[in-house]
JSON list of C-alpha atoms in Angstrom, two decimals:
[
{"chain": "A", "resi": 1, "resn": "UNK", "atom": "CA", "xyz": [91.40, 99.55, 93.18]},
{"chain": "A", "resi": 2, "resn": "UNK", "atom": "CA", "xyz": [94.71, 97.61, 95.09]},
{"chain": "A", "resi": 3, "resn": "UNK", "atom": "CA", "xyz": [96.92, 99.03, 98.00]},
{"chain": "A", "resi": 4, "resn": "UNK", "atom": "CA", "xyz": [99.74, 97.21, 99.44]},
{"chain": "A", "resi": 5, "resn": "UNK", "atom": "CA", "xyz": [101.19, 99.17, 102.81]},
{"chain": "A", "resi": 6, "resn": "UNK", "atom": "CA", "xyz": [104.43, 97.97, 104.80]},
{"chain": "A", "resi": 7, "resn": "UNK", "atom": "CA", "xyz": [103.81, 99.73, 107.61]},
{"chain": "A", "resi": 8, "resn": "UNK", "atom": "CA", "xyz": [107.94, 99.26, 108.58]},
{"chain": "A", "resi": 9, "resn": "UNK", "atom": "CA", "xyz": [110.15, 101.35, 106.98]},
{"chain": "A", "resi": 10, "resn": "UNK", "atom": "CA", "xyz": [113.12, 99.54, 108.81]},
{"chain": "A", "resi": 11, "resn": "UNK", "atom": "CA", "xyz": [113.95, 96.28, 110.46]},
{"chain": "A", "resi": 12, "resn": "UNK", "atom": "CA", "xyz": [117.51, 95.96, 112.76]},
{"chain": "A", "resi": 13, "resn": "UNK", "atom": "CA", "xyz": [117.75, 92.30, 113.87]},
{"chain": "A", "resi": 14, "resn": "UNK", "atom": "CA", "xyz": [121.38, 90.04, 115.29]},
{"chain": "A", "resi": 15, "resn": "UNK", "atom": "CA", "xyz": [122.31, 87.33, 113.19]},
{"chain": "A", "resi": 16, "resn": "UNK", "atom": "CA", "xyz": [121.03, 83.92, 113.45]},
{"chain": "A", "resi": 17, "resn": "UNK", "atom": "CA", "xyz": [117.50, 85.47, 115.51]},
{"chain": "A", "resi": 18, "resn": "UNK", "atom": "CA", "xyz": [114.02, 85.54, 113.39]},
{"chain": "A", "resi": 19, "resn": "UNK", "atom": "CA", "xyz": [112.46, 88.96, 111.79]},
{"chain": "A", "resi": 20, "resn": "UNK", "atom": "CA", "xyz": [109.12, 89.90, 110.94]},
{"chain": "A", "resi": 21, "resn": "UNK", "atom": "CA", "xyz": [108.04, 92.08, 108.64]},
{"chain": "A", "resi": 22, "resn": "UNK", "atom": "CA", "xyz": [103.84, 92.96, 108.06]},
{"chain": "A", "resi": 23, "resn": "UNK", "atom": "CA", "xyz": [101.68, 93.73, 104.82]},
{"chain": "A", "resi": 24, "resn": "UNK", "atom": "CA", "xyz": [98.68, 94.58, 105.11]},
{"chain": "A", "resi": 25, "resn": "UNK", "atom": "CA", "xyz": [96.72, 94.87, 101.32]},
{"chain": "A", "resi": 26, "resn": "UNK", "atom": "CA", "xyz": [93.41, 95.79, 100.31]},
{"chain": "A", "resi": 27, "resn": "UNK", "atom": "CA", "xyz": [90.82, 94.18, 96.97]},
{"chain": "A", "resi": 28, "resn": "UNK", "atom": "CA", "xyz": [87.79, 93.86, 96.22]},
{"chain": "A", "resi": 29, "resn": "UNK", "atom": "CA", "xyz": [88.29, 90.75, 94.31]},
{"chain": "A", "resi": 30, "resn": "UNK", "atom": "CA", "xyz": [87.72, 87.64, 96.39]},
{"chain": "A", "resi": 31, "resn": "UNK", "atom": "CA", "xyz": [90.82, 85.99, 94.25]},
{"chain": "A", "resi": 32, "resn": "UNK", "atom": "CA", "xyz": [94.07, 87.19, 94.32]},
{"chain": "A", "resi": 33, "resn": "UNK", "atom": "CA", "xyz": [97.72, 86.22, 95.03]},
{"chain": "A", "resi": 34, "resn": "UNK", "atom": "CA", "xyz": [100.49, 88.03, 97.54]},
{"chain": "A", "resi": 35, "resn": "UNK", "atom": "CA", "xyz": [104.06, 88.01, 96.82]},
{"chain": "A", "resi": 36, "resn": "UNK", "atom": "CA", "xyz": [107.24, 88.83, 98.80]},
{"chain": "A", "resi": 37, "resn": "UNK", "atom": "CA", "xyz": [110.22, 90.52, 96.67]},
{"chain": "A", "resi": 38, "resn": "UNK", "atom": "CA", "xyz": [113.52, 91.09, 97.83]},
{"chain": "A", "resi": 39, "resn": "UNK", "atom": "CA", "xyz": [116.09, 93.77, 96.92]},
{"chain": "A", "resi": 40, "resn": "UNK", "atom": "CA", "xyz": [119.73, 93.62, 97.55]},
{"chain": "A", "resi": 41, "resn": "UNK", "atom": "CA", "xyz": [122.36, 96.63, 98.29]},
{"chain": "A", "resi": 42, "resn": "UNK", "atom": "CA", "xyz": [123.33, 96.50, 94.39]},
{"chain": "A", "resi": 43, "resn": "UNK", "atom": "CA", "xyz": [119.34, 96.49, 93.24]},
{"chain": "A", "resi": 44, "resn": "UNK", "atom": "CA", "xyz": [118.76, 93.12, 92.20]},
{"chain": "A", "resi": 45, "resn": "UNK", "atom": "CA", "xyz": [115.23, 91.82, 92.76]},
{"chain": "A", "resi": 46, "resn": "UNK", "atom": "CA", "xyz": [114.03, 88.71, 93.51]},
{"chain": "A", "resi": 47, "resn": "UNK", "atom": "CA", "xyz": [110.75, 86.51, 93.73]},
{"chain": "A", "resi": 48, "resn": "UNK", "atom": "CA", "xyz": [110.77, 85.43, 97.22]},
{"chain": "A", "resi": 49, "resn": "UNK", "atom": "CA", "xyz": [107.90, 83.19, 98.28]},
{"chain": "A", "resi": 50, "resn": "UNK", "atom": "CA", "xyz": [104.22, 83.72, 97.15]},
{"chain": "A", "resi": 51, "resn": "UNK", "atom": "CA", "xyz": [100.38, 82.51, 98.98]},
{"chain": "A", "resi": 52, "resn": "UNK", "atom": "CA", "xyz": [97.32, 82.10, 96.86]},
{"chain": "A", "resi": 53, "resn": "UNK", "atom": "CA", "xyz": [94.51, 83.30, 98.66]},
{"chain": "A", "resi": 54, "resn": "UNK", "atom": "CA", "xyz": [92.91, 80.42, 98.50]},
{"chain": "A", "resi": 55, "resn": "UNK", "atom": "CA", "xyz": [95.32, 78.13, 99.98]},
{"chain": "A", "resi": 56, "resn": "UNK", "atom": "CA", "xyz": [94.93, 78.28, 103.63]},
{"chain": "A", "resi": 57, "resn": "UNK", "atom": "CA", "xyz": [97.99, 76.86, 104.74]},
{"chain": "A", "resi": 58, "resn": "UNK", "atom": "CA", "xyz": [101.21, 79.69, 104.93]},
{"chain": "A", "resi": 59, "resn": "UNK", "atom": "CA", "xyz": [103.64, 78.98, 102.57]},
{"chain": "A", "resi": 60, "resn": "UNK", "atom": "CA", "xyz": [107.19, 77.63, 103.51]},
{"chain": "A", "resi": 61, "resn": "UNK", "atom": "CA", "xyz": [110.64, 78.44, 101.17]},
{"chain": "A", "resi": 62, "resn": "UNK", "atom": "CA", "xyz": [113.44, 77.51, 102.91]},
{"chain": "A", "resi": 63, "resn": "UNK", "atom": "CA", "xyz": [113.87, 79.79, 105.99]},
{"chain": "A", "resi": 64, "resn": "UNK", "atom": "CA", "xyz": [111.00, 82.09, 104.55]},
{"chain": "A", "resi": 65, "resn": "UNK", "atom": "CA", "xyz": [107.57, 81.44, 105.49]},
{"chain": "A", "resi": 66, "resn": "UNK", "atom": "CA", "xyz": [104.20, 83.68, 105.69]},
{"chain": "A", "resi": 67, "resn": "UNK", "atom": "CA", "xyz": [101.87, 84.40, 107.90]},
{"chain": "A", "resi": 68, "resn": "UNK", "atom": "CA", "xyz": [98.38, 84.68, 106.15]},
{"chain": "A", "resi": 69, "resn": "UNK", "atom": "CA", "xyz": [95.76, 86.17, 108.48]},
{"chain": "A", "resi": 70, "resn": "UNK", "atom": "CA", "xyz": [92.80, 86.63, 105.41]},
{"chain": "A", "resi": 71, "resn": "UNK", "atom": "CA", "xyz": [90.44, 88.12, 107.64]},
{"chain": "A", "resi": 72, "resn": "UNK", "atom": "CA", "xyz": [92.76, 90.83, 108.47]},
{"chain": "A", "resi": 73, "resn": "UNK", "atom": "CA", "xyz": [93.98, 91.00, 104.90]},
{"chain": "A", "resi": 74, "resn": "UNK", "atom": "CA", "xyz": [97.11, 90.80, 106.30]},
{"chain": "A", "resi": 75, "resn": "UNK", "atom": "CA", "xyz": [100.72, 88.39, 104.66]},
{"chain": "A", "resi": 76, "resn": "UNK", "atom": "CA", "xyz": [103.51, 88.92, 107.09]},
{"chain": "A", "resi": 77, "resn": "UNK", "atom": "CA", "xyz": [106.95, 87.67, 105.79]},
{"chain": "A", "resi": 78, "resn": "UNK", "atom": "CA", "xyz": [109.12, 85.38, 108.41]},
{"chain": "A", "resi": 79, "resn": "UNK", "atom": "CA", "xyz": [112.87, 84.99, 108.08]},
{"chain": "A", "resi": 80, "resn": "UNK", "atom": "CA", "xyz": [113.87, 82.72, 110.69]},
{"chain": "A", "resi": 81, "resn": "UNK", "atom": "CA", "xyz": [117.65, 82.19, 111.97]},
{"chain": "A", "resi": 82, "resn": "UNK", "atom": "CA", "xyz": [118.69, 85.38, 109.71]},
{"chain": "A", "resi": 83, "resn": "UNK", "atom": "CA", "xyz": [122.32, 86.14, 108.02]},
{"chain": "A", "resi": 84, "resn": "UNK", "atom": "CA", "xyz": [123.80, 89.28, 107.69]},
{"chain": "A", "resi": 85, "resn": "UNK", "atom": "CA", "xyz": [123.18, 88.61, 103.30]},
{"chain": "A", "resi": 86, "resn": "UNK", "atom": "CA", "xyz": [119.48, 88.65, 104.28]},
{"chain": "A", "resi": 87, "resn": "UNK", "atom": "CA", "xyz": [120.05, 92.62, 104.67]},
{"chain": "A", "resi": 88, "resn": "UNK", "atom": "CA", "xyz": [117.89, 93.42, 102.26]},
{"chain": "A", "resi": 89, "resn": "UNK", "atom": "CA", "xyz": [114.59, 96.00, 100.81]},
{"chain": "A", "resi": 90, "resn": "UNK", "atom": "CA", "xyz": [111.73, 93.21, 101.31]},
{"chain": "A", "resi": 91, "resn": "UNK", "atom": "CA", "xyz": [108.67, 94.21, 98.91]},
{"chain": "A", "resi": 92, "resn": "UNK", "atom": "CA", "xyz": [105.12, 92.44, 99.48]},
{"chain": "A", "resi": 93, "resn": "UNK", "atom": "CA", "xyz": [103.38, 92.92, 96.36]},
{"chain": "A", "resi": 94, "resn": "UNK", "atom": "CA", "xyz": [99.64, 91.64, 95.49]},
{"chain": "A", "resi": 95, "resn": "UNK", "atom": "CA", "xyz": [97.48, 90.97, 92.43]},
{"chain": "A", "resi": 96, "resn": "UNK", "atom": "CA", "xyz": [93.95, 89.64, 91.23]},
{"chain": "A", "resi": 97, "resn": "UNK", "atom": "CA", "xyz": [92.36, 88.91, 88.79]},
{"chain": "A", "resi": 98, "resn": "UNK", "atom": "CA", "xyz": [91.43, 91.67, 87.04]},
{"chain": "A", "resi": 99, "resn": "UNK", "atom": "CA", "xyz": [94.56, 94.09, 87.51]},
{"chain": "A", "resi": 100, "resn": "UNK", "atom": "CA", "xyz": [97.20, 95.38, 85.74]},
{"chain": "A", "resi": 101, "resn": "UNK", "atom": "CA", "xyz": [100.61, 93.74, 87.05]},
{"chain": "A", "resi": 102, "resn": "UNK", "atom": "CA", "xyz": [101.60, 93.37, 90.54]},
{"chain": "A", "resi": 103, "resn": "UNK", "atom": "CA", "xyz": [101.10, 96.51, 93.20]},
{"chain": "A", "resi": 104, "resn": "UNK", "atom": "CA", "xyz": [103.73, 97.31, 95.49]},
{"chain": "A", "resi": 105, "resn": "UNK", "atom": "CA", "xyz": [104.28, 98.44, 99.11]},
{"chain": "A", "resi": 106, "resn": "UNK", "atom": "CA", "xyz": [106.68, 100.52, 99.82]},
{"chain": "A", "resi": 107, "resn": "UNK", "atom": "CA", "xyz": [109.41, 98.11, 100.86]},
{"chain": "A", "resi": 108, "resn": "UNK", "atom": "CA", "xyz": [111.18, 97.33, 104.55]},
{"chain": "A", "resi": 109, "resn": "UNK", "atom": "CA", "xyz": [114.65, 97.95, 105.02]},
{"chain": "A", "resi": 110, "resn": "UNK", "atom": "CA", "xyz": [116.13, 94.90, 107.46]},
{"chain": "A", "resi": 111, "resn": "UNK", "atom": "CA", "xyz": [119.67, 94.90, 108.14]},
{"chain": "A", "resi": 112, "resn": "UNK", "atom": "CA", "xyz": [120.68, 91.98, 109.78]},
{"chain": "A", "resi": 113, "resn": "UNK", "atom": "CA", "xyz": [124.32, 92.71, 112.15]},
{"chain": "A", "resi": 114, "resn": "UNK", "atom": "CA", "xyz": [126.28, 90.18, 113.80]},
{"chain": "B", "resi": 1, "resn": "UNK", "atom": "CA", "xyz": [118.22, 78.55, 83.28]},
{"chain": "B", "resi": 2, "resn": "UNK", "atom": "CA", "xyz": [117.84, 82.49, 81.77]},
{"chain": "B", "resi": 3, "resn": "UNK", "atom": "CA", "xyz": [118.64, 85.76, 81.66]},
{"chain": "B", "resi": 4, "resn": "UNK", "atom": "CA", "xyz": [116.86, 89.13, 81.65]},
{"chain": "B", "resi": 5, "resn": "UNK", "atom": "CA", "xyz": [119.05, 92.02, 80.25]},
{"chain": "B", "resi": 6, "resn": "UNK", "atom": "CA", "xyz": [118.46, 95.48, 80.41]},
{"chain": "B", "resi": 7, "resn": "UNK", "atom": "CA", "xyz": [120.18, 97.42, 78.49]},
{"chain": "B", "resi": 8, "resn": "UNK", "atom": "CA", "xyz": [121.92, 100.27, 78.72]},
{"chain": "B", "resi": 9, "resn": "UNK", "atom": "CA", "xyz": [122.43, 99.93, 82.52]},
{"chain": "B", "resi": 10, "resn": "UNK", "atom": "CA", "xyz": [123.10, 104.26, 82.88]},
{"chain": "B", "resi": 11, "resn": "UNK", "atom": "CA", "xyz": [121.34, 106.56, 80.62]},
{"chain": "B", "resi": 12, "resn": "UNK", "atom": "CA", "xyz": [122.27, 110.27, 81.19]},
{"chain": "B", "resi": 13, "resn": "UNK", "atom": "CA", "xyz": [119.71, 112.00, 79.02]},
{"chain": "B", "resi": 14, "resn": "UNK", "atom": "CA", "xyz": [118.69, 115.98, 78.16]},
{"chain": "B", "resi": 15, "resn": "UNK", "atom": "CA", "xyz": [115.51, 117.89, 79.71]},
{"chain": "B", "resi": 16, "resn": "UNK", "atom": "CA", "xyz": [113.38, 117.11, 76.14]},
{"chain": "B", "resi": 17, "resn": "UNK", "atom": "CA", "xyz": [115.32, 114.34, 74.81]},
{"chain": "B", "resi": 18, "resn": "UNK", "atom": "CA", "xyz": [113.45, 111.43, 73.54]},
{"chain": "B", "resi": 19, "resn": "UNK", "atom": "CA", "xyz": [115.26, 108.49, 75.71]},
{"chain": "B", "resi": 20, "resn": "UNK", "atom": "CA", "xyz": [114.97, 104.46, 74.97]},
{"chain": "B", "resi": 21, "resn": "UNK", "atom": "CA", "xyz": [115.48, 101.33, 76.96]},
{"chain": "B", "resi": 22, "resn": "UNK", "atom": "CA", "xyz": [115.47, 97.93, 76.05]},
{"chain": "B", "resi": 23, "resn": "UNK", "atom": "CA", "xyz": [115.22, 95.20, 77.31]},
{"chain": "B", "resi": 24, "resn": "UNK", "atom": "CA", "xyz": [115.26, 91.34, 75.97]},
{"chain": "B", "resi": 25, "resn": "UNK", "atom": "CA", "xyz": [114.57, 87.69, 77.84]},
{"chain": "B", "resi": 26, "resn": "UNK", "atom": "CA", "xyz": [115.55, 84.13, 76.69]},
{"chain": "B", "resi": 27, "resn": "UNK", "atom": "CA", "xyz": [112.79, 82.72, 79.28]},
{"chain": "B", "resi": 28, "resn": "UNK", "atom": "CA", "xyz": [110.11, 82.12, 76.77]},
{"chain": "B", "resi": 29, "resn": "UNK", "atom": "CA", "xyz": [108.07, 84.32, 79.01]},
{"chain": "B", "resi": 30, "resn": "UNK", "atom": "CA", "xyz": [104.71, 85.65, 77.40]},
{"chain": "B", "resi": 31, "resn": "UNK", "atom": "CA", "xyz": [104.49, 88.32, 79.44]},
{"chain": "B", "resi": 32, "resn": "UNK", "atom": "CA", "xyz": [106.79, 91.28, 80.61]},
{"chain": "B", "resi": 33, "resn": "UNK", "atom": "CA", "xyz": [106.25, 94.69, 82.39]},
{"chain": "B", "resi": 34, "resn": "UNK", "atom": "CA", "xyz": [108.20, 97.72, 82.55]},
{"chain": "B", "resi": 35, "resn": "UNK", "atom": "CA", "xyz": [107.99, 99.70, 86.35]},
{"chain": "B", "resi": 36, "resn": "UNK", "atom": "CA", "xyz": [109.36, 102.74, 87.80]},
{"chain": "B", "resi": 37, "resn": "UNK", "atom": "CA", "xyz": [111.23, 103.17, 90.79]},
{"chain": "B", "resi": 38, "resn": "UNK", "atom": "CA", "xyz": [111.58, 106.18, 92.50]},
{"chain": "B", "resi": 39, "resn": "UNK", "atom": "CA", "xyz": [112.90, 106.98, 96.11]},
{"chain": "B", "resi": 40, "resn": "UNK", "atom": "CA", "xyz": [110.91, 106.14, 98.79]},
{"chain": "B", "resi": 41, "resn": "UNK", "atom": "CA", "xyz": [107.94, 105.37, 96.55]},
{"chain": "B", "resi": 42, "resn": "UNK", "atom": "CA", "xyz": [108.32, 101.51, 95.60]},
{"chain": "B", "resi": 43, "resn": "UNK", "atom": "CA", "xyz": [107.55, 100.33, 92.33]},
{"chain": "B", "resi": 44, "resn": "UNK", "atom": "CA", "xyz": [105.11, 102.02, 89.81]},
{"chain": "B", "resi": 45, "resn": "UNK", "atom": "CA", "xyz": [103.82, 99.92, 86.99]},
{"chain": "B", "resi": 46, "resn": "UNK", "atom": "CA", "xyz": [104.21, 101.88, 83.68]},
{"chain": "B", "resi": 47, "resn": "UNK", "atom": "CA", "xyz": [103.64, 99.26, 80.72]},
{"chain": "B", "resi": 48, "resn": "UNK", "atom": "CA", "xyz": [103.15, 95.79, 80.79]},
{"chain": "B", "resi": 49, "resn": "UNK", "atom": "CA", "xyz": [102.19, 93.62, 77.83]},
{"chain": "B", "resi": 50, "resn": "UNK", "atom": "CA", "xyz": [100.59, 89.58, 77.69]},
{"chain": "B", "resi": 51, "resn": "UNK", "atom": "CA", "xyz": [102.31, 88.43, 74.46]},
{"chain": "B", "resi": 52, "resn": "UNK", "atom": "CA", "xyz": [103.99, 89.73, 71.31]},
{"chain": "B", "resi": 53, "resn": "UNK", "atom": "CA", "xyz": [102.19, 93.06, 69.44]},
{"chain": "B", "resi": 54, "resn": "UNK", "atom": "CA", "xyz": [100.10, 93.27, 73.30]},
{"chain": "B", "resi": 55, "resn": "UNK", "atom": "CA", "xyz": [100.60, 96.20, 74.80]},
{"chain": "B", "resi": 56, "resn": "UNK", "atom": "CA", "xyz": [98.75, 97.70, 78.09]},
{"chain": "B", "resi": 57, "resn": "UNK", "atom": "CA", "xyz": [98.69, 100.84, 80.23]},
{"chain": "B", "resi": 58, "resn": "UNK", "atom": "CA", "xyz": [99.82, 100.89, 83.17]},
{"chain": "B", "resi": 59, "resn": "UNK", "atom": "CA", "xyz": [99.28, 103.49, 86.50]},
{"chain": "B", "resi": 60, "resn": "UNK", "atom": "CA", "xyz": [102.36, 106.01, 85.44]},
{"chain": "B", "resi": 61, "resn": "UNK", "atom": "CA", "xyz": [102.20, 104.90, 81.45]},
{"chain": "B", "resi": 62, "resn": "UNK", "atom": "CA", "xyz": [101.63, 109.54, 80.79]},
{"chain": "B", "resi": 63, "resn": "UNK", "atom": "CA", "xyz": [105.05, 110.56, 78.78]},
{"chain": "B", "resi": 64, "resn": "UNK", "atom": "CA", "xyz": [105.75, 106.99, 77.95]},
{"chain": "B", "resi": 65, "resn": "UNK", "atom": "CA", "xyz": [105.61, 104.42, 74.82]},
{"chain": "B", "resi": 66, "resn": "UNK", "atom": "CA", "xyz": [106.67, 100.76, 74.84]},
{"chain": "B", "resi": 67, "resn": "UNK", "atom": "CA", "xyz": [106.90, 98.56, 72.00]},
{"chain": "B", "resi": 68, "resn": "UNK", "atom": "CA", "xyz": [106.87, 94.75, 72.04]},
{"chain": "B", "resi": 69, "resn": "UNK", "atom": "CA", "xyz": [108.08, 93.80, 68.41]},
{"chain": "B", "resi": 70, "resn": "UNK", "atom": "CA", "xyz": [109.42, 90.46, 69.43]},
{"chain": "B", "resi": 71, "resn": "UNK", "atom": "CA", "xyz": [108.42, 87.68, 72.07]},
{"chain": "B", "resi": 72, "resn": "UNK", "atom": "CA", "xyz": [112.02, 87.90, 73.34]},
{"chain": "B", "resi": 73, "resn": "UNK", "atom": "CA", "xyz": [112.11, 92.02, 73.08]},
{"chain": "B", "resi": 74, "resn": "UNK", "atom": "CA", "xyz": [110.09, 94.83, 75.41]},
{"chain": "B", "resi": 75, "resn": "UNK", "atom": "CA", "xyz": [111.27, 98.91, 74.57]},
{"chain": "B", "resi": 76, "resn": "UNK", "atom": "CA", "xyz": [110.35, 101.50, 77.00]},
{"chain": "B", "resi": 77, "resn": "UNK", "atom": "CA", "xyz": [110.46, 105.21, 75.47]},
{"chain": "B", "resi": 78, "resn": "UNK", "atom": "CA", "xyz": [110.46, 108.33, 77.56]},
{"chain": "B", "resi": 79, "resn": "UNK", "atom": "CA", "xyz": [108.99, 110.55, 75.51]},
{"chain": "B", "resi": 80, "resn": "UNK", "atom": "CA", "xyz": [110.25, 113.44, 76.41]},
{"chain": "B", "resi": 81, "resn": "UNK", "atom": "CA", "xyz": [112.74, 113.45, 79.45]},
{"chain": "B", "resi": 82, "resn": "UNK", "atom": "CA", "xyz": [112.17, 115.69, 82.44]},
{"chain": "B", "resi": 83, "resn": "UNK", "atom": "CA", "xyz": [114.84, 118.27, 84.15]},
{"chain": "B", "resi": 84, "resn": "UNK", "atom": "CA", "xyz": [116.26, 116.59, 87.04]},
{"chain": "B", "resi": 85, "resn": "UNK", "atom": "CA", "xyz": [114.49, 113.90, 86.60]},
{"chain": "B", "resi": 86, "resn": "UNK", "atom": "CA", "xyz": [116.43, 110.73, 88.37]},
{"chain": "B", "resi": 87, "resn": "UNK", "atom": "CA", "xyz": [115.03, 106.86, 88.09]},
{"chain": "B", "resi": 88, "resn": "UNK", "atom": "CA", "xyz": [114.88, 103.33, 87.17]},
{"chain": "B", "resi": 89, "resn": "UNK", "atom": "CA", "xyz": [113.51, 101.13, 85.23]},
{"chain": "B", "resi": 90, "resn": "UNK", "atom": "CA", "xyz": [112.95, 98.16, 86.17]},
{"chain": "B", "resi": 91, "resn": "UNK", "atom": "CA", "xyz": [111.72, 95.24, 83.32]},
{"chain": "B", "resi": 92, "resn": "UNK", "atom": "CA", "xyz": [110.50, 92.21, 84.47]},
{"chain": "B", "resi": 93, "resn": "UNK", "atom": "CA", "xyz": [108.97, 88.81, 82.49]},
{"chain": "B", "resi": 94, "resn": "UNK", "atom": "CA", "xyz": [106.45, 86.37, 84.12]},
{"chain": "B", "resi": 95, "resn": "UNK", "atom": "CA", "xyz": [105.95, 83.50, 82.43]},
{"chain": "B", "resi": 96, "resn": "UNK", "atom": "CA", "xyz": [101.91, 83.91, 82.95]},
{"chain": "B", "resi": 97, "resn": "UNK", "atom": "CA", "xyz": [100.34, 86.93, 84.15]},
{"chain": "B", "resi": 98, "resn": "UNK", "atom": "CA", "xyz": [100.15, 85.40, 87.80]},
{"chain": "B", "resi": 99, "resn": "UNK", "atom": "CA", "xyz": [103.20, 83.84, 87.67]},
{"chain": "B", "resi": 100, "resn": "UNK", "atom": "CA", "xyz": [106.27, 84.96, 89.63]},
{"chain": "B", "resi": 101, "resn": "UNK", "atom": "CA", "xyz": [108.40, 87.95, 88.30]},
{"chain": "B", "resi": 102, "resn": "UNK", "atom": "CA", "xyz": [112.24, 87.94, 87.30]},
{"chain": "B", "resi": 103, "resn": "UNK", "atom": "CA", "xyz": [113.59, 90.96, 87.37]},
{"chain": "B", "resi": 104, "resn": "UNK", "atom": "CA", "xyz": [116.30, 92.66, 85.23]},
{"chain": "B", "resi": 105, "resn": "UNK", "atom": "CA", "xyz": [118.83, 94.30, 86.73]},
{"chain": "B", "resi": 106, "resn": "UNK", "atom": "CA", "xyz": [117.37, 97.84, 86.00]},
{"chain": "B", "resi": 107, "resn": "UNK", "atom": "CA", "xyz": [118.67, 101.02, 84.34]},
{"chain": "B", "resi": 108, "resn": "UNK", "atom": "CA", "xyz": [119.64, 103.98, 85.96]},
{"chain": "B", "resi": 109, "resn": "UNK", "atom": "CA", "xyz": [118.28, 107.57, 84.22]},
{"chain": "B", "resi": 110, "resn": "UNK", "atom": "CA", "xyz": [119.52, 110.79, 85.33]},
{"chain": "B", "resi": 111, "resn": "UNK", "atom": "CA", "xyz": [118.34, 113.91, 83.45]},
{"chain": "B", "resi": 112, "resn": "UNK", "atom": "CA", "xyz": [120.08, 117.11, 83.31]}
]
């Protein structure tokens, strides 16, 4: 069975700084896919970035990047130069080749202050 | 671009009532999903479908039925609403099973 754990319930940061969110996962499979999603205050959920387990290079999209540490089963999300509109709940999720859909963590609420 | 639409946005039901939630997507995505989001519990998979007329149970399927009669639509039925139940039901679609998801805006359910 898969499991995704986000230990940080909430994080507060000042605008234009960097925020890092943790996520650890459990899977028996050697091949799997990791995702980060953002849920805004309106409830909208959008896909941000993904990391496929066979790729060694950390994924980067815009001001989002990942810190993939496969031996530690860890996939951290880094947001640089944060903006007020980055305030949201961030979900880590994973899927292996045999699972039914994505398994999500409980989320980390990020608040960005001016 | 495309859109994924969930109806209704808000649903108030009575205990024991059968309630149906609908989801439509025009991405031509093969796979569609229903998730339930409770406060503080993240998203949990109820049902998913990899193609028209296919149905697969998720971890939370008990108490629900689903239907995928067309590729573009996926409906979810709460077979017997539980009193004081309050949750958001999220529909999503993806091009393939391992692709990222596009989510709908959700249906907020309240059972009185």
